[in-house]
Short mmCIF file of C-alpha atoms in Angstrom, two decimals:
data_model
loop_
_atom_site.label_atom_id
_atom_site.label_comp_id
_atom_site.label_asym_id
_atom_site.label_seq_id
_atom_site.Cartn_x
_atom_site.Cartn_y
_atom_site.Cartn_z
CA UNK I 1 150.15 -89.50 -37.08
CA UNK I 2 153.86 -90.15 -36.75
CA UNK I 3 156.25 -88.47 -39.17
CA UNK I 4 156.99 -91.94 -40.55
CA UNK I 5 153.31 -92.74 -41.21
CA UNK I 6 152.86 -89.34 -42.87
CA UNK I 7 155.81 -90.07 -45.15
CA UNK I 8 154.34 -93.47 -46.16
CA UNK I 9 151.02 -91.75 -46.86
CA UNK I 10 152.63 -89.14 -49.10
CA UNK I 11 154.41 -91.97 -50.88
CA UNK I 12 151.17 -93.81 -51.66
CA UNK I 13 150.04 -90.63 -53.44
CA UNK I 14 153.32 -90.70 -55.40
CA UNK I 15 152.42 -94.19 -56.62
CA UNK I 16 149.09 -92.87 -57.94
CA UNK I 17 150.78 -90.23 -60.12
CA UNK I 18 150.16 -90.32 -63.84
CA UNK I 19 146.92 -92.12 -63.10
CA UNK I 20 143.17 -91.57 -63.06
CA UNK I 21 141.05 -91.92 -59.91
CA UNK I 22 137.43 -92.65 -60.79
CA UNK I 23 134.20 -92.09 -58.84
CA UNK I 24 132.14 -95.28 -58.51
CA UNK I 25 128.91 -96.06 -56.71
CA UNK I 26 128.70 -99.87 -56.98
CA UNK I 27 131.06 -102.87 -57.05
CA UNK I 28 130.12 -103.32 -60.73
CA UNK I 29 131.20 -99.78 -61.59
CA UNK I 30 134.37 -100.31 -59.55
CA UNK I 31 135.22 -103.35 -61.66
CA UNK I 32 134.57 -101.43 -64.87
CA UNK I 33 136.85 -98.63 -63.62
CA UNK I 34 139.62 -101.06 -62.65
CA UNK I 35 139.40 -102.84 -66.00
CA UNK I 36 139.54 -99.48 -67.79
CA UNK I 37 142.81 -98.64 -66.02
CA UNK I 38 141.84 -96.58 -62.95
CA UNK I 39 144.76 -96.34 -60.48
CA UNK I 40 142.25 -96.02 -57.61
CA UNK I 41 138.51 -95.64 -57.14
CA UNK I 42 136.50 -93.22 -55.02
CA UNK I 43 133.57 -95.05 -53.45
CA UNK I 44 130.50 -92.87 -53.00
CA UNK I 45 126.77 -93.30 -52.81
CA UNK I 46 125.89 -90.85 -55.54
CA UNK I 47 128.16 -89.24 -58.08
CA UNK I 48 128.44 -85.45 -57.79
CA UNK I 49 126.08 -84.71 -60.70
CA UNK I 50 123.35 -86.64 -58.88
CA UNK I 51 124.18 -85.06 -55.52
CA UNK I 52 123.80 -81.69 -57.22
CA UNK I 53 120.48 -82.71 -58.80
CA UNK I 54 119.07 -84.31 -55.66
CA UNK I 55 120.00 -81.46 -53.31
CA UNK I 56 119.61 -81.91 -49.56
CA UNK I 57 122.32 -82.94 -47.11
CA UNK I 58 124.86 -85.31 -48.51
CA UNK I 59 126.94 -87.46 -46.17
CA UNK I 60 129.60 -90.15 -45.97
CA UNK I 61 128.56 -93.34 -47.78
CA UNK I 62 127.29 -96.50 -46.10
CA UNK I 63 130.37 -98.44 -44.86
CA UNK I 64 128.81 -101.70 -46.14
CA UNK I 65 128.67 -100.25 -49.64
CA UNK I 66 132.31 -99.08 -49.40
CA UNK I 67 133.39 -102.51 -48.15
CA UNK I 68 131.58 -104.12 -51.08
CA UNK I 69 133.75 -102.03 -53.39
CA UNK I 70 136.91 -102.87 -51.38
CA UNK I 71 136.14 -106.56 -51.96
CA UNK I 72 135.47 -106.08 -55.66
CA UNK I 73 138.81 -104.51 -56.68
CA UNK I 74 142.53 -104.83 -55.91
CA UNK I 75 143.45 -101.16 -56.48
CA UNK I 76 143.31 -98.55 -53.66
CA UNK I 77 139.82 -97.49 -52.53
CA UNK I 78 139.15 -93.95 -51.38
CA UNK I 79 135.99 -92.51 -49.80
CA UNK I 80 134.70 -89.07 -48.90
CA UNK I 81 133.82 -87.58 -45.54
CA UNK I 82 132.30 -84.17 -44.88
CA UNK I 83 134.57 -81.20 -44.19
CA UNK I 84 135.22 -81.13 -40.44
CA UNK I 85 133.39 -84.41 -39.74
CA UNK I 86 136.13 -86.26 -37.90
CA UNK I 87 133.74 -88.98 -36.70
CA UNK I 88 132.98 -89.95 -40.30
CA UNK I 89 136.75 -90.00 -40.89
CA UNK I 90 137.21 -92.28 -37.86
CA UNK I 91 134.64 -94.69 -39.33
CA UNK I 92 136.42 -94.70 -42.68
CA UNK I 93 139.72 -95.38 -40.91
CA UNK I 94 138.09 -98.26 -39.01
CA UNK I 95 137.17 -99.97 -42.29
CA UNK I 96 140.78 -99.54 -43.50
CA UNK I 97 140.08 -97.14 -46.33
CA UNK I 98 143.23 -96.37 -48.35
CA UNK I 99 142.59 -92.60 -48.63
CA UNK I 100 139.98 -90.23 -47.19
CA UNK I 101 138.81 -87.27 -49.27
CA UNK I 102 137.70 -84.50 -46.90
CA UNK I 103 135.42 -83.19 -49.58
CA UNK I 104 133.40 -80.10 -50.40
CA UNK I 105 131.19 -82.33 -52.60
CA UNK I 106 129.43 -83.48 -49.42
CA UNK I 107 127.62 -81.03 -47.15
CA UNK I 108 130.16 -79.46 -44.75
CA UNK I 109 129.78 -80.51 -41.10
CA UNK I 110 131.83 -77.60 -39.75
CA UNK I 111 132.05 -74.09 -41.19
CA UNK I 112 135.17 -73.13 -39.23
CA UNK I 113 137.39 -76.15 -38.60
CA UNK I 114 138.71 -78.78 -40.95
CA UNK I 115 139.60 -82.19 -39.53
CA UNK I 116 142.88 -82.37 -37.62
CA UNK I 117 144.27 -84.95 -40.01
CA UNK I 118 147.48 -85.35 -38.01
CA UNK I 119 145.44 -87.44 -35.55
CA UNK I 120 144.80 -90.18 -38.12
CA UNK I 121 146.89 -93.01 -39.51
CA UNK I 122 145.08 -93.17 -42.87
CA UNK I 123 145.98 -90.59 -45.50
CA UNK I 124 143.82 -87.62 -46.51
CA UNK I 125 143.41 -85.78 -49.79
CA UNK I 126 141.90 -82.27 -49.69
CA UNK I 127 140.80 -79.74 -52.27
CA UNK I 128 142.46 -76.35 -52.77
CA UNK I 129 141.76 -73.31 -54.96
CA UNK I 130 145.07 -71.57 -54.27
CA UNK I 131 148.46 -72.06 -52.64
CA UNK I 132 147.40 -70.77 -49.21
CA UNK I 133 144.50 -73.20 -49.06
CA UNK I 134 146.72 -76.10 -50.21
CA UNK I 135 149.37 -75.36 -47.58
CA UNK I 136 146.76 -74.92 -44.83
CA UNK I 137 145.38 -78.38 -45.62
CA UNK I 138 148.92 -79.80 -45.64
CA UNK I 139 149.61 -78.17 -42.25
CA UNK I 140 146.49 -79.95 -40.97
CA UNK I 141 147.93 -83.27 -42.18
CA UNK I 142 146.73 -83.76 -45.77
CA UNK I 143 149.19 -85.94 -47.71
CA UNK I 144 147.74 -85.18 -51.16
CA UNK I 145 146.08 -82.12 -52.72
CA UNK I 146 143.63 -81.77 -55.60
CA UNK I 147 142.01 -78.79 -57.29
CA UNK I 148 138.51 -77.92 -56.22
CA UNK I 149 136.95 -77.76 -59.66
CA UNK I 150 133.20 -77.59 -59.62
CA UNK I 151 132.05 -81.21 -59.16
CA UNK I 152 129.23 -82.70 -61.15
CA UNK I 153 129.22 -80.02 -63.82
CA UNK I 154 131.45 -81.34 -66.60
CA UNK I 155 132.81 -77.76 -66.76
CA UNK I 156 136.59 -77.61 -66.51
CA UNK I 157 136.93 -73.84 -65.98
CA UNK I 158 137.33 -73.90 -62.21
CA UNK I 159 139.88 -76.72 -62.11
CA UNK I 160 141.89 -74.77 -64.70
CA UNK I 161 141.64 -71.59 -62.63
CA UNK I 162 142.79 -73.36 -59.43
CA UNK I 163 145.67 -75.19 -61.10
CA UNK I 164 146.94 -72.01 -62.79
CA UNK I 165 146.60 -70.04 -59.57
CA UNK I 166 148.52 -72.62 -57.51
CA UNK I 167 151.27 -72.94 -60.12
CA UNK I 168 151.73 -69.18 -60.51
CA UNK I 169 151.77 -68.65 -56.75
CA UNK I 170 154.44 -71.36 -56.47
CA UNK I 171 156.55 -69.56 -59.10
CA UNK I 172 156.09 -66.24 -57.30
CA UNK I 173 157.18 -67.75 -54.01
CA UNK I 174 160.20 -69.44 -55.58
CA UNK I 175 161.32 -66.06 -56.95
CA UNK I 176 161.13 -64.26 -53.59
CA UNK I 177 164.13 -63.30 -51.49
CA UNK I 178 164.60 -65.52 -48.47
CA UNK I 179 163.98 -62.68 -46.02
CA UNK I 180 160.55 -62.13 -47.59
CA UNK I 181 159.27 -65.59 -46.71
CA UNK I 182 158.01 -64.63 -43.24
CA UNK I 183 155.72 -62.01 -44.71
CA UNK I 184 154.62 -64.46 -47.41
CA UNK I 185 153.72 -66.99 -44.70
CA UNK I 186 151.71 -64.32 -42.92
CA UNK I 187 149.83 -63.42 -46.08
CA UNK I 188 149.15 -67.03 -46.99
CA UNK I 189 148.20 -67.83 -43.37
CA UNK I 190 150.42 -70.87 -43.29
CA UNK I 191 153.49 -72.08 -41.32
CA UNK I 192 156.75 -70.59 -42.56
CA UNK I 193 158.35 -74.08 -42.85
CA UNK I 194 155.91 -74.98 -45.63
CA UNK I 195 156.57 -71.66 -47.38
CA UNK I 196 160.27 -72.41 -47.17
CA UNK I 197 159.76 -75.85 -48.73
CA UNK I 198 157.89 -74.39 -51.70
CA UNK I 199 160.49 -71.62 -52.07
CA UNK I 200 163.34 -74.16 -52.22
CA UNK I 201 161.67 -76.95 -54.21
CA UNK I 202 159.36 -74.97 -56.52
CA UNK I 203 156.58 -77.45 -55.82
CA UNK I 204 154.08 -78.48 -53.16
CA UNK I 205 155.41 -80.88 -50.52
CA UNK I 206 152.74 -83.41 -51.62
CA UNK I 207 151.31 -84.71 -54.89
CA UNK I 208 148.78 -82.43 -56.62
CA UNK I 209 145.96 -83.86 -58.78
CA UNK I 210 143.28 -82.17 -60.88
CA UNK I 211 139.66 -82.69 -59.87
CA UNK I 212 136.29 -81.33 -60.86
CA UNK I 213 134.75 -81.02 -64.28
CA UNK I 214 137.00 -83.43 -66.21
CA UNK I 215 134.78 -84.99 -68.90
CA UNK I 216 136.97 -85.76 -71.92
CA UNK I 217 140.50 -87.01 -72.77
CA UNK I 218 141.27 -83.43 -73.85
CA UNK I 219 140.22 -82.09 -70.43
CA UNK I 220 142.57 -84.58 -68.75
CA UNK I 221 145.42 -83.65 -71.11
CA UNK I 222 144.80 -79.94 -70.48
CA UNK I 223 145.08 -80.41 -66.71
CA UNK I 224 148.24 -82.53 -67.04
CA UNK I 225 149.85 -79.90 -69.27
CA UNK I 226 148.99 -77.26 -66.67
CA UNK I 227 150.96 -79.22 -64.08
CA UNK I 228 148.56 -81.75 -62.54
CA UNK I 229 150.28 -84.99 -61.53
CA UNK I 230 147.15 -87.07 -62.13
CA UNK I 231 143.40 -86.68 -62.51
CA UNK I 232 140.21 -87.42 -60.59
CA UNK I 233 137.20 -88.10 -62.79
CA UNK I 234 133.80 -88.04 -61.16
CA UNK I 235 130.54 -87.75 -63.01
CA UNK I 236 132.35 -87.50 -66.35
CA UNK I 237 132.55 -91.26 -66.79
CA UNK I 238 129.38 -92.89 -65.53
CA UNK I 239 127.21 -89.99 -66.77
CA UNK I 240 128.47 -90.47 -70.32
CA UNK I 241 127.19 -92.66 -73.13
CA UNK I 242 129.97 -95.27 -73.05
CA UNK I 243 131.68 -95.35 -69.64
CA UNK I 244 134.18 -98.17 -70.42
CA UNK I 245 135.48 -96.57 -73.57
CA UNK I 246 135.62 -93.05 -72.18
CA UNK I 247 137.36 -94.19 -68.98
CA UNK I 248 139.96 -96.11 -70.92
CA UNK I 249 140.56 -93.14 -73.26
CA UNK I 250 141.02 -90.72 -70.35
CA UNK I 251 143.57 -93.10 -68.76
CA UNK I 252 145.63 -93.13 -71.95
CA UNK I 253 145.27 -89.37 -72.36
CA UNK I 254 146.83 -88.86 -68.91
CA UNK I 255 149.84 -91.02 -69.89
CA UNK I 256 150.36 -89.31 -73.25
CA UNK I 257 149.00 -85.86 -72.40
CA UNK I 258 151.43 -84.08 -74.71
CA UNK I 259 150.88 -86.22 -77.84
CA UNK I 260 148.15 -84.51 -79.90
CA UNK I 261 148.13 -87.27 -82.58
CA UNK I 262 147.36 -89.90 -80.01
CA UNK I 263 144.88 -87.64 -78.19
CA UNK I 264 143.02 -87.15 -81.47
CA UNK I 265 142.63 -90.90 -81.87
CA UNK I 266 141.62 -91.34 -78.24
CA UNK I 267 138.92 -88.69 -78.61
CA UNK I 268 137.24 -90.40 -81.57
CA UNK I 269 133.79 -91.96 -81.25
CA UNK I 270 133.52 -91.88 -77.49
CA UNK I 271 129.76 -91.47 -77.64
CA UNK I 272 127.98 -88.77 -75.78
CA UNK I 273 129.91 -86.80 -73.12
CA UNK I 274 128.04 -85.88 -69.98
CA UNK I 275 125.70 -83.00 -70.70
CA UNK I 276 127.18 -80.71 -68.07
CA UNK I 277 126.22 -77.35 -66.64
CA UNK I 278 128.09 -74.10 -67.26
CA UNK I 279 129.65 -72.32 -64.33
CA UNK I 280 127.19 -69.41 -64.62
CA UNK I 281 124.19 -71.74 -64.44
CA UNK I 282 125.14 -73.24 -61.09
CA UNK I 283 123.09 -72.27 -58.06
CA UNK I 284 125.51 -73.86 -55.58
CA UNK I 285 129.28 -73.29 -55.75
CA UNK I 286 130.74 -76.23 -53.86
CA UNK I 287 134.28 -74.86 -54.18
CA UNK I 288 133.32 -72.08 -51.74
CA UNK I 289 132.87 -74.68 -49.00
CA UNK I 290 135.90 -74.65 -46.65
CA UNK I 291 138.73 -72.16 -47.14
CA UNK F 1 174.36 -96.59 -72.36
CA UNK F 2 170.68 -96.28 -73.16
CA UNK F 3 168.39 -96.72 -70.12
CA UNK F 4 164.61 -96.69 -70.43
CA UNK F 5 162.14 -96.02 -67.62
CA UNK F 6 158.59 -97.23 -68.17
CA UNK F 7 156.52 -94.07 -67.73
CA UNK F 8 152.92 -95.09 -68.40
CA UNK F 9 151.84 -94.55 -64.77
CA UNK F 10 153.31 -94.36 -61.29
CA UNK F 11 156.50 -93.11 -59.64
CA UNK F 12 158.79 -93.03 -62.68
CA UNK F 13 160.17 -89.52 -62.00
CA UNK F 14 161.61 -90.78 -58.71
CA UNK F 15 163.71 -93.33 -60.63
CA UNK F 16 164.71 -90.61 -63.10
CA UNK F 17 165.99 -88.48 -60.20
CA UNK F 18 168.09 -91.43 -58.97
CA UNK F 19 169.67 -91.83 -62.41
CA UNK F 20 170.31 -88.08 -62.64
CA UNK F 21 172.24 -88.25 -59.38
CA UNK F 22 174.33 -91.05 -60.90
CA UNK F 23 174.89 -88.92 -64.05
CA UNK F 24 173.10 -91.56 -66.11
CA UNK F 25 170.95 -90.45 -69.07
CA UNK F 26 167.55 -92.07 -69.56
CA UNK F 27 164.47 -92.03 -71.77
CA UNK F 28 160.89 -92.13 -70.50
CA UNK F 29 158.85 -94.79 -72.31
CA UNK F 30 155.20 -93.81 -72.79
CA UNK F 31 154.53 -95.38 -76.19
CA UNK F 32 156.17 -97.71 -78.70
CA UNK F 33 158.00 -95.00 -80.65
CA UNK F 34 159.77 -93.87 -77.46
CA UNK F 35 161.73 -97.15 -77.27
CA UNK F 36 165.28 -96.60 -78.59
CA UNK F 37 166.62 -99.25 -81.00
CA UNK F 38 169.65 -99.75 -78.80
CA UNK F 39 167.85 -99.95 -75.45
CA UNK F 40 170.24 -101.59 -72.97
CA UNK F 41 168.52 -101.27 -69.59
CA UNK F 42 164.93 -101.03 -68.40
CA UNK F 43 163.43 -99.81 -65.13
CA UNK F 44 159.86 -100.75 -64.21
CA UNK F 45 158.68 -98.30 -61.51
CA UNK F 46 156.15 -98.48 -58.69
CA UNK F 47 152.54 -97.58 -59.30
CA UNK F 48 149.47 -99.69 -59.98
CA UNK F 49 150.46 -102.89 -61.77
CA UNK F 50 146.97 -103.41 -63.23
CA UNK F 51 147.12 -100.01 -64.95
CA UNK F 52 150.69 -100.38 -66.13
CA UNK F 53 150.06 -103.84 -67.56
CA UNK F 54 147.03 -102.69 -69.47
CA UNK F 55 148.86 -99.65 -70.88
CA UNK F 56 151.93 -101.72 -71.81
CA UNK F 57 149.67 -103.73 -74.10
CA UNK F 58 147.44 -100.94 -75.38
CA UNK F 59 150.27 -98.52 -76.13
CA UNK F 60 152.16 -101.31 -77.98
CA UNK F 61 155.16 -101.31 -75.67
CA UNK F 62 154.75 -104.89 -74.53
CA UNK F 63 156.23 -107.17 -77.20
CA UNK F 64 159.30 -105.08 -77.93
CA UNK F 65 160.17 -104.85 -74.24
CA UNK F 66 159.37 -108.49 -73.55
CA UNK F 67 161.66 -109.63 -76.36
CA UNK F 68 164.49 -107.53 -74.99
CA UNK F 69 163.97 -108.92 -71.47
CA UNK F 70 163.99 -112.48 -72.83
CA UNK F 71 167.27 -111.61 -74.60
CA UNK F 72 168.67 -110.89 -71.11
CA UNK F 73 168.62 -107.11 -71.23
CA UNK F 74 169.04 -106.04 -67.56
CA UNK F 75 165.73 -105.00 -65.99
CA UNK F 76 164.94 -103.59 -62.54
CA UNK F 77 161.38 -103.75 -61.24
CA UNK F 78 160.22 -102.09 -58.02
CA UNK F 79 156.88 -103.04 -56.41
CA UNK F 80 154.46 -102.88 -59.36
CA UNK F 81 157.51 -103.46 -61.58
CA UNK F 82 158.26 -106.71 -59.76
CA UNK F 83 154.63 -107.77 -60.27
CA UNK F 84 154.97 -107.08 -64.02
CA UNK F 85 158.02 -109.37 -64.16
CA UNK F 86 156.54 -112.23 -62.12
CA UNK F 87 155.66 -115.46 -63.87
CA UNK F 88 152.61 -115.99 -61.65
CA UNK F 89 150.39 -113.88 -59.39
CA UNK F 90 148.60 -115.52 -56.44
CA UNK F 91 144.85 -115.88 -57.09
CA UNK F 92 145.05 -113.84 -60.30
CA UNK F 93 146.00 -114.41 -63.89
CA UNK F 94 148.64 -112.24 -65.51
CA UNK F 95 149.60 -111.11 -68.98
CA UNK F 96 152.71 -109.32 -67.72
CA UNK F 97 156.26 -110.15 -68.86
CA UNK F 98 156.29 -113.40 -66.82
CA UNK F 99 160.06 -113.53 -67.23
CA UNK F 100 160.92 -113.88 -63.53
CA UNK F 101 160.07 -117.38 -62.21
CA UNK F 102 158.39 -116.42 -58.94
CA UNK F 103 154.86 -116.50 -57.58
CA UNK F 104 154.00 -113.05 -56.23
CA UNK F 105 151.20 -111.99 -53.92
CA UNK F 106 149.81 -108.50 -54.48
CA UNK F 107 148.85 -106.26 -51.55
CA UNK F 108 150.45 -108.92 -49.36
CA UNK F 109 150.51 -106.66 -46.30
CA UNK F 110 146.92 -105.47 -46.73
CA UNK F 111 145.72 -101.93 -47.34
CA UNK F 112 147.54 -98.62 -46.77
CA UNK F 113 147.47 -99.07 -42.98
CA UNK F 114 149.75 -102.08 -43.58
CA UNK F 115 152.41 -99.97 -45.36
CA UNK F 116 155.68 -99.76 -43.40
CA UNK F 117 159.39 -99.08 -43.59
CA UNK F 118 162.41 -100.88 -42.20
CA UNK F 119 166.09 -101.49 -42.91
CA UNK F 120 167.77 -104.65 -44.06
CA UNK F 121 170.40 -106.35 -46.13
CA UNK F 122 169.75 -106.62 -49.86
CA UNK F 123 172.21 -109.06 -51.39
CA UNK F 124 175.63 -107.56 -50.69
CA UNK F 125 174.17 -104.21 -49.64
CA UNK F 126 173.71 -103.79 -45.90
CA UNK F 127 171.53 -101.39 -43.89
CA UNK F 128 169.41 -100.54 -46.89
CA UNK F 129 166.29 -98.42 -46.19
CA UNK F 130 163.21 -100.31 -47.42
CA UNK F 131 159.85 -98.63 -47.97
CA UNK F 132 156.86 -100.93 -48.49
CA UNK F 133 153.77 -99.18 -49.92
CA UNK F 134 150.77 -101.54 -50.28
CA UNK F 135 153.56 -103.89 -51.20
CA UNK F 136 153.61 -107.40 -52.63
CA UNK F 137 155.99 -110.17 -51.58
CA UNK F 138 157.31 -113.27 -53.29
CA UNK F 139 155.37 -116.23 -52.02
CA UNK F 140 157.21 -118.93 -53.92
CA UNK F 141 160.35 -119.33 -55.99
CA UNK F 142 159.67 -121.27 -59.19
CA UNK F 143 163.24 -121.85 -60.42
CA UNK F 144 166.40 -122.93 -58.52
CA UNK F 145 168.45 -120.13 -60.10
CA UNK F 146 166.39 -117.39 -58.49
CA UNK F 147 168.57 -115.74 -55.87
CA UNK F 148 166.93 -114.33 -52.74
CA UNK F 149 168.34 -110.87 -51.96
CA UNK F 150 166.22 -110.04 -48.93
CA UNK F 151 163.99 -111.68 -46.37
CA UNK F 152 161.91 -109.39 -44.17
CA UNK F 153 159.86 -111.12 -41.47
CA UNK F 154 160.31 -114.46 -43.27
CA UNK F 155 158.94 -113.07 -46.53
CA UNK F 156 160.98 -112.77 -49.71
CA UNK F 157 161.01 -109.12 -50.77
CA UNK F 158 163.92 -108.92 -53.22
CA UNK F 159 165.16 -111.38 -55.83
CA UNK F 160 167.61 -111.66 -58.70
CA UNK F 161 167.38 -114.01 -61.66
CA UNK F 162 169.73 -113.74 -64.63
CA UNK F 163 169.75 -109.98 -65.39
CA UNK F 164 166.48 -109.26 -63.61
CA UNK F 165 166.31 -107.57 -60.20
CA UNK F 166 162.96 -107.23 -58.47
CA UNK F 167 162.21 -105.54 -55.15
CA UNK F 168 158.88 -105.35 -53.33
CA UNK F 169 160.07 -102.10 -51.74
CA UNK F 170 161.02 -98.74 -53.29
CA UNK F 171 164.74 -97.84 -53.43
CA UNK F 172 163.70 -94.86 -55.58
CA UNK F 173 161.92 -93.26 -52.60
CA UNK F 174 165.17 -93.05 -50.64
CA UNK F 175 168.48 -91.22 -51.07
CA UNK F 176 170.34 -94.54 -51.13
CA UNK F 177 171.50 -95.21 -54.70
CA UNK F 178 173.37 -98.46 -54.09
CA UNK F 179 170.83 -100.78 -55.72
CA UNK F 180 170.49 -98.48 -58.74
CA UNK F 181 174.29 -98.57 -59.02
CA UNK F 182 174.29 -102.37 -58.91
CA UNK F 183 171.65 -102.45 -61.62
CA UNK F 184 173.61 -100.11 -63.88
CA UNK F 185 176.69 -102.34 -63.40
CA UNK F 186 174.88 -105.56 -64.50
#
């Protein structure tokens, strides 16, 4: 990827800021998401809650299904490939996907190496639990980062933990003396140039969204107040009682995340939220996939 | 001078940074009560036009802003912002401001792989860096008073009509503040 292409890819993520990216499995769901105000959709065969329930190996979606969704909507379409599965990523690039999520939600294809994302023209978003992980993904070519909250659970605790961790590590780094940055880079296992960027700018060099466990407008507002620049919503919408209404409410909650009066109204009568699973009840921690 | 930046979704902070560099105060508009009585300028940022349009209506920002635009308050729309101003959208209906008499085509260069950057002349401004991100272009001018500010590869990518400036590219993603300056001088 040329420096110029990488810049354009980071800039597409900037355009998504303040928005909600919704998981969809059919063109019909994609249209509902677009009408409800999604700024992009994530095309996948099964939403994370169902992947979790079904078990087994979960892979990149059928390209025909993704293309059906690309035809159905005018907003950007993202899709997931397995961690380290660069051939799946090549296929997604061939069908002109707008963003690839190298995602722990699918079964990892490689337990050592992530995809060398610098070899691609299409942009990648990757999950991160802490600053080191975020900067390692960025060094590999990711042009957008998201938290690695536990997908398919409706439990926000992990996304909160990751966002707080990343933000506090950024503050720590910003407060360091300049001659301490080499050691910080060593500890974080990342290139010193990226450490220097964070030190000087007090932020990641790419956009950072919240993902995993967002089920309500209040969850979305919580993540935005903790410093997320936008929100991914997976199972939270199409596993709830009234997807249209809930999706639309979450979109407005992201825009006005610090207006409790409005959030109160948005949270009224949304029907049943997804049932969810608590962190302690989960047999499989997807966030532990890829470091 | 009171300048508002629509901040319902998208890259509004980038415009705010441009104004800060020009020592110009601004307010972010997220809901109706954010709109100052004496609003004198409006910036419509990049982002997803479908989302922004929906939120403009649902957060009750639309009519107040539309009235001000029709009263010739200067407005500057970039990318999605230009789409919000356009009178017509190719192959789609619109309930945007429709104050700028052009027909616009969304995603005119295709998907993200079609995004590109170049340099060109924008009105009186030469060698301006232009960044096109899943950009639209103006397919047709619908009024003789619409002034074409830029042609890139035979496509119209920047226009001016009365006090409205629209660009298909993103001046706010560059360090070049010349178009923002022009807008503030309108």
